[in-house]
Structures are given as C-alpha cells and as structure tokens.
Amino acid sequence: MQTCHWCARRVSVPLPVRGVNVMKQLLLFIGLLLGSAAGGAGASVTPAHPPEFAGISQWINSPPLTLAGLRGKVVLIDFWAYSCINCLRAMPHVEHLYETYKDKGLVVIGVHSPEFDFEKDLANVKDAVTRLGITYPVATDNHLGTWNAWQNLYWPAEYLIDQNGNLIGHHYGEGDYLKMENAIRLLLGMNLLPENGSAGNSAAGAVVASPEMYIGSAKQKNLASPETGHNGTRHFSIPARLAMNRFALSGVWEISDKYAQLASAHGELQLHFKAGKLHMVASSEQPTPLEIVVDGKLQPTITVQTSRLYTLFDSDDYREHSLTLRIPQAGLQIYTFTFG
C-alpha cells in the first residue's frame, strides 16, 4: 500500500567526532535510522520545521495542542484513518510507544485524516478510539487541513519531532517498529534496544498477493462482472470463471464514486484472492447479517451495523481463496477489500 522510507541497511551508533556538535551527530544517526525529513536514507540531515496543526475540528483524549506549546518534548505525529487496515495493524506499535515513553518526555498525537465520508463522523471516530484502546491525543482532521499542510500522502505515516521543534525523520507504512522506537530513545537520552528487545516490534505480516480493491467507480479496477462499473443503478451478474484478484456482483447495485450499494432485496459478491486475511470496509443503516463462504466452507456470520472495517476471513493460509458473500437485504454499502 505504502512504500516505507526507512534506511534498509544496518547502522551502529556513531562515536563522538572531535569538533563536531554532539546534537548534529545525534541527528545524523537518527537520519540513518529513519528516512530523514529531507527524503530518505542518505539525504541531508538538516532538520526541517513542521507546520502547525490546521483545520482540526475536534480533539479526543486531550485539550487542543500546538507544536509550539510542545517545545521541550519529543513529538510523534501519526496520520491514520480508522477503516485503514494498515493503520489498524500499526496501532499497537503507536500505543506501545505512548505507554512506554509518555512519562519520559514523549508526546504522541494521532491525526485522524479520513478517506471516506463516514470517517468524518465524530461519534464514529470516538467509537473507534475506544474500541481500539487508543489513549493518546487524537486530532480529527476532517477537511485534511493538517494532512495538506504536511503534504502527507500515506496512511499510516509517522513524523518524529525533536525537543527543539525540528522535524527530523519519518516512516511511511507498517513495520520496522524498532527503528522508530530507538530514534525516540536517542532523543530521550536512553540506550538503544537490541533487535529483539521491544514488545512493540512485531512484524507487519506475511507478504500477500492481492492488492487493495476499491468497489466505487473512482478507483475501481478489479470488477469482473460483464456489466459496466460506472456510476448508476443496474443489474449485475457473475461470470462462470473469476480470475485472480477480481470480484463480481450479482443483483441490483447502485454504483457511486466511493462505494457500491445493494439496491435489490438480496445480492451476492464473489471474490478470488490470495491472502490469509480478508477485510471489508462497509456500512449499513440497518443491521445486515452477512453469510460468508470461503472455499466452500461457511464462516462465522458478521453483522454490518456501523461504518467501519470488518474482518471476513482470518487464517494463516496464504494460498488462493474464493469468497462468496451473500447479502439478505438492500442497503449494504461496500467500499473496499483489503488483505493481510
């Protein structure tokens, strides 16, 4: 989904060099640990000055904060969205950093920048914060004011700011959690952890062969039904054979830019994928139970009743799989499928 800008090679702590400022050496090492603010490994370690928060509509778990008011603290900014599976998988790492270092000088701020309209609903965001066990401050960036001010392009994206308010490193996507933790420890004057020394350093998961699939017309590339996937309401059918990384619809569906909504009394979706885990971002005004069949085997029923990400299939089997999703009533909106 996102390309991580970590330095891929191993590095060791540099020894003090005569005549070179110690802080400059520290920034140099952090620039090796992380993709520097100037853009990746090997880039200049001259720190940049990050913009202030802009257009934040609400703060959760905290009164309003400013970067200027956080001088003297190490600050980690995490851009996320609550229906983004990459963000959800990285969330335990972010919470681990906050719980471990909040009393040692670290401030973590999650900037919730929505991809879908339902993610702008404050009640939905608060529910996600509670459900995910997030205890650090969260800023709701509904109009992407802070996202645009930072020129951010990724979910999730982490930016590290030192005690002087300088942006000194970033990381895009999942994984390599120990590198960010050790960069924070350096800024806090703590010793580095060994490679297996952090409980928050879990792997991002196995590589999967299926890309994220958007169901709405704006980014739709994987529809296998013979009918057009352009905006509008029409009857869809499922072909006799479904190729890898393709989905097909059955029934009457209304297609819009962001999602497909079932318009008939019942419908079906089939999907051919290669991954161990399958997630769906969906919404429904009325509770909608889904019959989920993977490789001919009935899975536990899931009821869609809030706008969020749902896990349809969770296994350690990363071979090819076929999904049949049967929907018993109109109104279900499907946004995306993601894999893990």
PDB file of C-alpha atoms in Angstrom, residues 125-330:
ATOM      1  CA  VAL A 125     -14.152   8.277  15.423  1.00  0.00           C
ATOM      2  CA  LYS A 126     -14.767   8.310  19.184  1.00  0.00           C
ATOM      3  CA  ASP A 127     -16.170   4.786  18.971  1.00  0.00           C
ATOM      4  CA  ALA A 128     -13.053   3.658  17.075  1.00  0.00           C
ATOM      5  CA  VAL A 129     -10.728   5.314  19.598  1.00  0.00           C
ATOM      6  CA  THR A 130     -12.496   3.479  22.432  1.00  0.00           C
ATOM      7  CA  ARG A 131     -12.753   0.161  20.584  1.00  0.00           C
ATOM      8  CA  LEU A 132      -9.070   0.226  19.577  1.00  0.00           C
ATOM      9  CA  GLY A 133      -7.898   1.199  23.055  1.00  0.00           C
ATOM     10  CA  ILE A 134      -6.218   4.432  21.947  1.00  0.00           C
ATOM     11  CA  THR A 135      -5.249   6.538  24.967  1.00  0.00           C
ATOM     12  CA  TYR A 136      -3.051   9.216  23.369  1.00  0.00           C
ATOM     13  CA  PRO A 137      -4.412  12.514  21.954  1.00  0.00           C
ATOM     14  CA  VAL A 138      -6.267  12.294  18.635  1.00  0.00           C
ATOM     15  CA  ALA A 139      -6.933  15.300  16.377  1.00  0.00           C
ATOM     16  CA  THR A 140      -9.777  14.975  13.855  1.00  0.00           C
ATOM     17  CA  ASP A 141      -8.580  16.368  10.526  1.00  0.00           C
ATOM     18  CA  ASN A 142     -11.911  16.103   8.686  1.00  0.00           C
ATOM     19  CA  HIS A 143     -11.076  18.574   5.913  1.00  0.00           C
ATOM     20  CA  LEU A 144      -7.459  17.371   5.573  1.00  0.00           C
ATOM     21  CA  GLY A 145      -6.102  20.755   6.614  1.00  0.00           C
ATOM     22  CA  THR A 146      -3.194  19.260   8.557  1.00  0.00           C
ATOM     23  CA  TRP A 147      -2.734  16.451   6.012  1.00  0.00           C
ATOM     24  CA  ASN A 148      -2.314  19.024   3.237  1.00  0.00           C
ATOM     25  CA  ALA A 149      -0.161  21.367   5.333  1.00  0.00           C
ATOM     26  CA  TRP A 150       2.239  18.480   5.910  1.00  0.00           C
ATOM     27  CA  GLN A 151       1.929  17.387   2.258  1.00  0.00           C
ATOM     28  CA  ASN A 152       1.288  13.881   3.527  1.00  0.00           C
ATOM     29  CA  LEU A 153       0.334  11.125   1.092  1.00  0.00           C
ATOM     30  CA  TYR A 154       0.145   7.968   3.187  1.00  0.00           C
ATOM     31  CA  TRP A 155      -1.896   6.032   5.746  1.00  0.00           C
ATOM     32  CA  PRO A 156      -0.235   5.399   8.139  1.00  0.00           C
ATOM     33  CA  ALA A 157       2.584   7.951   8.255  1.00  0.00           C
ATOM     34  CA  GLU A 158       4.736   8.797  11.273  1.00  0.00           C
ATOM     35  CA  TYR A 159       6.751  12.000  11.716  1.00  0.00           C
ATOM     36  CA  LEU A 160       9.271  12.494  14.523  1.00  0.00           C
ATOM     37  CA  ILE A 161       9.926  15.950  16.008  1.00  0.00           C
ATOM     38  CA  ASP A 162      12.743  16.726  18.442  1.00  0.00           C
ATOM     39  CA  GLN A 163      12.678  18.867  21.589  1.00  0.00           C
ATOM     40  CA  ASN A 164      13.533  21.998  19.576  1.00  0.00           C
ATOM     41  CA  GLY A 165      10.529  21.582  17.294  1.00  0.00           C
ATOM     42  CA  ASN A 166      12.523  20.229  14.348  1.00  0.00           C
ATOM     43  CA  LEU A 167      11.141  17.526  12.057  1.00  0.00           C
ATOM     44  CA  ILE A 168      13.974  15.014  11.876  1.00  0.00           C
ATOM     45  CA  GLY A 169      12.551  11.780  10.483  1.00  0.00           C
ATOM     46  CA  HIS A 170       9.568   9.925   9.111  1.00  0.00           C
ATOM     47  CA  HIS A 171       8.258   6.462   8.348  1.00  0.00           C
ATOM     48  CA  TYR A 172       5.517   5.508   5.886  1.00  0.00           C
ATOM     49  CA  GLY A 173       3.512   2.307   6.167  1.00  0.00           C
ATOM     50  CA  GLU A 174       3.867  -0.632   8.522  1.00  0.00           C
ATOM     51  CA  GLY A 175       6.825  -2.447  10.044  1.00  0.00           C
ATOM     52  CA  ASP A 176      10.381  -1.601  11.178  1.00  0.00           C
ATOM     53  CA  TYR A 177       8.920  -0.514  14.505  1.00  0.00           C
ATOM     54  CA  LEU A 178      12.146  -0.886  16.469  1.00  0.00           C
ATOM     55  CA  LYS A 179      13.861   1.758  14.339  1.00  0.00           C
ATOM     56  CA  MET A 180      11.326   4.398  15.303  1.00  0.00           C
ATOM     57  CA  GLU A 181      11.474   3.326  18.943  1.00  0.00           C
ATOM     58  CA  ASN A 182      15.269   3.587  19.014  1.00  0.00           C
ATOM     59  CA  ALA A 183      15.155   7.012  17.347  1.00  0.00           C
ATOM     60  CA  ILE A 184      12.801   8.146  20.125  1.00  0.00           C
ATOM     61  CA  ARG A 185      15.080   6.646  22.773  1.00  0.00           C
ATOM     62  CA  LEU A 186      18.064   8.517  21.342  1.00  0.00           C
ATOM     63  CA  LEU A 187      16.203  11.821  21.573  1.00  0.00           C
ATOM     64  CA  LEU A 188      15.220  10.986  25.147  1.00  0.00           C
ATOM     65  CA  GLY A 189      18.829  10.195  26.065  1.00  0.00           C
ATOM     66  CA  MET A 190      18.203   6.473  26.527  1.00  0.00           C
ATOM     67  CA  ASN A 191      20.221   3.460  25.413  1.00  0.00           C
ATOM     68  CA  LEU A 192      19.217   1.642  22.239  1.00  0.00           C
ATOM     69  CA  LEU A 193      17.218  -1.563  22.418  1.00  0.00           C
ATOM     70  CA  PRO A 194      18.612  -4.709  20.765  1.00  0.00           C
ATOM     71  CA  GLU A 195      16.768  -6.096  17.777  1.00  0.00           C
ATOM     72  CA  ASN A 196      14.621  -8.401  19.913  1.00  0.00           C
ATOM     73  CA  GLY A 197      14.295  -6.030  22.844  1.00  0.00           C
ATOM     74  CA  SER A 198      10.921  -4.414  22.210  1.00  0.00           C
ATOM     75  CA  ALA A 199       7.471  -5.860  22.725  1.00  0.00           C
ATOM     76  CA  GLY A 200       6.182  -3.413  20.132  1.00  0.00           C
ATOM     77  CA  ASN A 201       8.437  -4.698  17.363  1.00  0.00           C
ATOM     78  CA  SER A 202       6.060  -7.175  15.775  1.00  0.00           C
ATOM     79  CA  ALA A 203       6.287  -7.904  12.061  1.00  0.00           C
ATOM     80  CA  ALA A 204       3.811  -6.314   9.684  1.00  0.00           C
ATOM     81  CA  GLY A 205       2.710  -9.764   8.491  1.00  0.00           C
ATOM     82  CA  ALA A 206       3.314 -12.070   5.568  1.00  0.00           C
ATOM     83  CA  VAL A 207       3.512 -10.718   2.053  1.00  0.00           C
ATOM     84  CA  VAL A 208       0.218 -11.202   0.235  1.00  0.00           C
ATOM     85  CA  ALA A 209      -0.502 -11.333  -3.472  1.00  0.00           C
ATOM     86  CA  SER A 210      -3.794  -9.415  -3.550  1.00  0.00           C
ATOM     87  CA  PRO A 211      -3.887  -5.606  -3.710  1.00  0.00           C
ATOM     88  CA  GLU A 212      -6.465  -3.362  -2.072  1.00  0.00           C
ATOM     89  CA  MET A 213      -9.654  -3.356  -4.147  1.00  0.00           C
ATOM     90  CA  TYR A 214     -11.961  -0.340  -4.374  1.00  0.00           C
ATOM     91  CA  ILE A 215     -15.610  -1.034  -5.173  1.00  0.00           C
ATOM     92  CA  GLY A 216     -16.662   2.537  -6.033  1.00  0.00           C
ATOM     93  CA  SER A 217     -16.165   3.790  -9.572  1.00  0.00           C
ATOM     94  CA  ALA A 218     -13.466   6.371  -8.762  1.00  0.00           C
ATOM     95  CA  LYS A 219     -10.741   3.754  -8.145  1.00  0.00           C
ATOM     96  CA  GLN A 220     -12.419   0.587  -9.366  1.00  0.00           C
ATOM     97  CA  LYS A 221     -10.041  -1.683 -11.319  1.00  0.00           C
ATOM     98  CA  ASN A 222     -10.977  -5.243 -10.352  1.00  0.00           C
ATOM     99  CA  LEU A 223     -14.623  -5.697 -11.371  1.00  0.00           C
ATOM    100  CA  ALA A 224     -15.134  -8.901 -13.388  1.00  0.00           C
ATOM    101  CA  SER A 225     -18.904  -8.648 -13.965  1.00  0.00           C
ATOM    102  CA  PRO A 226     -19.664  -8.122 -17.663  1.00  0.00           C
ATOM    103  CA  GLU A 227     -21.743  -5.036 -16.839  1.00  0.00           C
ATOM    104  CA  THR A 228     -20.120  -1.595 -16.614  1.00  0.00           C
ATOM    105  CA  GLY A 229     -18.923  -0.365 -13.239  1.00  0.00           C
ATOM    106  CA  HIS A 230     -19.688   3.287 -13.953  1.00  0.00           C
ATOM    107  CA  ASN A 231     -21.962   5.317 -11.676  1.00  0.00           C
ATOM    108  CA  GLY A 232     -25.614   4.316 -11.816  1.00  0.00           C
ATOM    109  CA  THR A 233     -28.043   1.553 -10.833  1.00  0.00           C
ATOM    110  CA  ARG A 234     -28.063  -1.677 -12.834  1.00  0.00           C
ATOM    111  CA  HIS A 235     -28.355  -5.441 -12.584  1.00  0.00           C
ATOM    112  CA  PHE A 236     -25.022  -7.254 -12.294  1.00  0.00           C
ATOM    113  CA  SER A 237     -24.115 -10.866 -12.977  1.00  0.00           C
ATOM    114  CA  ILE A 238     -21.244 -13.164 -12.038  1.00  0.00           C
ATOM    115  CA  PRO A 239     -19.179 -14.782 -14.824  1.00  0.00           C
ATOM    116  CA  ALA A 240     -18.611 -18.544 -14.965  1.00  0.00           C
ATOM    117  CA  ARG A 241     -14.938 -18.121 -14.055  1.00  0.00           C
ATOM    118  CA  LEU A 242     -13.421 -15.499 -11.781  1.00  0.00           C
ATOM    119  CA  ALA A 243      -9.762 -14.629 -12.339  1.00  0.00           C
ATOM    120  CA  MET A 244      -7.310 -13.955  -9.514  1.00  0.00           C
ATOM    121  CA  ASN A 245      -7.741 -10.560  -7.820  1.00  0.00           C
ATOM    122  CA  ARG A 246     -11.135  -9.970  -9.394  1.00  0.00           C
ATOM    123  CA  PHE A 247     -14.593  -9.564  -7.846  1.00  0.00           C
ATOM    124  CA  ALA A 248     -18.075  -9.805  -9.327  1.00  0.00           C
ATOM    125  CA  LEU A 249     -21.532  -8.698  -8.231  1.00  0.00           C
ATOM    126  CA  SER A 250     -24.959 -10.313  -8.504  1.00  0.00           C
ATOM    127  CA  GLY A 251     -28.236  -8.450  -8.063  1.00  0.00           C
ATOM    128  CA  VAL A 252     -29.111  -4.785  -8.499  1.00  0.00           C
ATOM    129  CA  TRP A 253     -26.393  -2.438  -7.261  1.00  0.00           C
ATOM    130  CA  GLU A 254     -26.088   1.334  -7.233  1.00  0.00           C
ATOM    131  CA  ILE A 255     -22.518   2.343  -8.047  1.00  0.00           C
ATOM    132  CA  SER A 256     -21.148   5.687  -6.825  1.00  0.00           C
ATOM    133  CA  ASP A 257     -17.652   7.154  -6.646  1.00  0.00           C
ATOM    134  CA  LYS A 258     -16.764   5.658  -3.255  1.00  0.00           C
ATOM    135  CA  TYR A 259     -18.920   2.537  -2.852  1.00  0.00           C
ATOM    136  CA  ALA A 260     -21.450   0.106  -4.290  1.00  0.00           C
ATOM    137  CA  GLN A 261     -24.828  -0.182  -2.521  1.00  0.00           C
ATOM    138  CA  LEU A 262     -27.132  -3.167  -2.879  1.00  0.00           C
ATOM    139  CA  ALA A 263     -30.480  -1.954  -4.242  1.00  0.00           C
ATOM    140  CA  SER A 264     -32.287  -5.287  -4.625  1.00  0.00           C
ATOM    141  CA  ALA A 265     -33.803  -7.424  -1.863  1.00  0.00           C
ATOM    142  CA  HIS A 266     -30.820  -9.746  -1.923  1.00  0.00           C
ATOM    143  CA  GLY A 267     -27.459  -9.859  -3.632  1.00  0.00           C
ATOM    144  CA  GLU A 268     -24.144 -11.610  -3.827  1.00  0.00           C
ATOM    145  CA  LEU A 269     -20.474 -10.788  -4.248  1.00  0.00           C
ATOM    146  CA  GLN A 270     -17.743 -13.220  -5.258  1.00  0.00           C
ATOM    147  CA  LEU A 271     -14.018 -12.565  -4.897  1.00  0.00           C
ATOM    148  CA  HIS A 272     -10.894 -14.546  -5.865  1.00  0.00           C
ATOM    149  CA  PHE A 273      -7.900 -13.565  -3.735  1.00  0.00           C
ATOM    150  CA  LYS A 274      -4.543 -14.763  -2.416  1.00  0.00           C
ATOM    151  CA  ALA A 275      -4.022 -13.864   1.246  1.00  0.00           C
ATOM    152  CA  GLY A 276      -4.557 -15.269   4.706  1.00  0.00           C
ATOM    153  CA  LYS A 277      -6.821 -12.482   5.893  1.00  0.00           C
ATOM    154  CA  LEU A 278      -9.638 -10.609   4.187  1.00  0.00           C
ATOM    155  CA  HIS A 279     -11.116  -7.327   5.412  1.00  0.00           C
ATOM    156  CA  MET A 280     -14.011  -5.244   4.096  1.00  0.00           C
ATOM    157  CA  VAL A 281     -14.892  -1.611   4.721  1.00  0.00           C
ATOM    158  CA  ALA A 282     -18.685  -1.451   4.763  1.00  0.00           C
ATOM    159  CA  SER A 283     -21.668   0.473   6.086  1.00  0.00           C
ATOM    160  CA  SER A 284     -25.387  -0.066   6.553  1.00  0.00           C
ATOM    161  CA  GLU A 285     -28.174   1.993   8.099  1.00  0.00           C
ATOM    162  CA  GLN A 286     -29.895  -1.202   9.277  1.00  0.00           C
ATOM    163  CA  PRO A 287     -28.124  -4.210  10.833  1.00  0.00           C
ATOM    164  CA  THR A 288     -27.274  -6.501   7.922  1.00  0.00           C
ATOM    165  CA  PRO A 289     -26.147 -10.097   8.610  1.00  0.00           C
ATOM    166  CA  LEU A 290     -23.767 -11.489   6.007  1.00  0.00           C
ATOM    167  CA  GLU A 291     -23.381 -15.126   5.004  1.00  0.00           C
ATOM    168  CA  ILE A 292     -19.667 -15.637   4.359  1.00  0.00           C
ATOM    169  CA  VAL A 293     -18.389 -18.692   2.480  1.00  0.00           C
ATOM    170  CA  VAL A 294     -14.665 -19.192   1.792  1.00  0.00           C
ATOM    171  CA  ASP A 295     -13.576 -22.149  -0.349  1.00  0.00           C
ATOM    172  CA  GLY A 296     -16.994 -23.705   0.142  1.00  0.00           C
ATOM    173  CA  LYS A 297     -16.815 -23.514   3.947  1.00  0.00           C
ATOM    174  CA  LEU A 298     -19.262 -21.395   5.919  1.00  0.00           C
ATOM    175  CA  GLN A 299     -17.534 -18.788   8.107  1.00  0.00           C
ATOM    176  CA  PRO A 300     -18.928 -17.091  11.234  1.00  0.00           C
ATOM    177  CA  THR A 301     -21.744 -14.673  10.399  1.00  0.00           C
ATOM    178  CA  ILE A 302     -20.879 -10.981  10.605  1.00  0.00           C
ATOM    179  CA  THR A 303     -23.494  -8.259  11.019  1.00  0.00           C
ATOM    180  CA  VAL A 304     -22.701  -4.883   9.486  1.00  0.00           C
ATOM    181  CA  GLN A 305     -24.290  -2.178  11.620  1.00  0.00           C
ATOM    182  CA  THR A 306     -21.680   0.581  11.888  1.00  0.00           C
ATOM    183  CA  SER A 307     -19.438   2.164   9.272  1.00  0.00           C
ATOM    184  CA  ARG A 308     -16.030   0.549   9.714  1.00  0.00           C
ATOM    185  CA  LEU A 309     -13.678  -2.242   8.704  1.00  0.00           C
ATOM    186  CA  TYR A 310     -14.877  -5.843   9.168  1.00  0.00           C
ATOM    187  CA  THR A 311     -12.748  -8.995   9.072  1.00  0.00           C
ATOM    188  CA  LEU A 312     -14.412 -11.637   6.891  1.00  0.00           C
ATOM    189  CA  PHE A 313     -11.650 -14.269   6.898  1.00  0.00           C
ATOM    190  CA  ASP A 314      -8.755 -14.693   9.323  1.00  0.00           C
ATOM    191  CA  SER A 315      -6.305 -17.557   8.806  1.00  0.00           C
ATOM    192  CA  ASP A 316      -2.637 -18.421   8.385  1.00  0.00           C
ATOM    193  CA  ASP A 317      -3.300 -19.948   4.962  1.00  0.00           C
ATOM    194  CA  TYR A 318      -1.867 -17.600   2.324  1.00  0.00           C
ATOM    195  CA  ARG A 319      -2.863 -19.648  -0.699  1.00  0.00           C
ATOM    196  CA  GLU A 320      -5.586 -18.730  -3.197  1.00  0.00           C
ATOM    197  CA  HIS A 321      -9.126 -18.498  -1.839  1.00  0.00           C
ATOM    198  CA  SER A 322     -12.621 -17.900  -3.202  1.00  0.00           C
ATOM    199  CA  LEU A 323     -15.130 -15.804  -1.268  1.00  0.00           C
ATOM    200  CA  THR A 324     -18.886 -15.836  -1.683  1.00  0.00           C
ATOM    201  CA  LEU A 325     -20.688 -13.092   0.231  1.00  0.00           C
ATOM    202  CA  ARG A 326     -24.488 -13.371   0.398  1.00  0.00           C
ATOM    203  CA  ILE A 327     -26.478 -10.299   1.460  1.00  0.00           C
ATOM    204  CA  PRO A 328     -30.129 -10.838   2.515  1.00  0.00           C
ATOM    205  CA  GLN A 329     -31.427  -7.262   2.269  1.00  0.00           C
ATOM    206  CA  ALA A 330     -30.945  -3.973   0.461  1.00  0.00           C
TER     207      ALA A 330
END
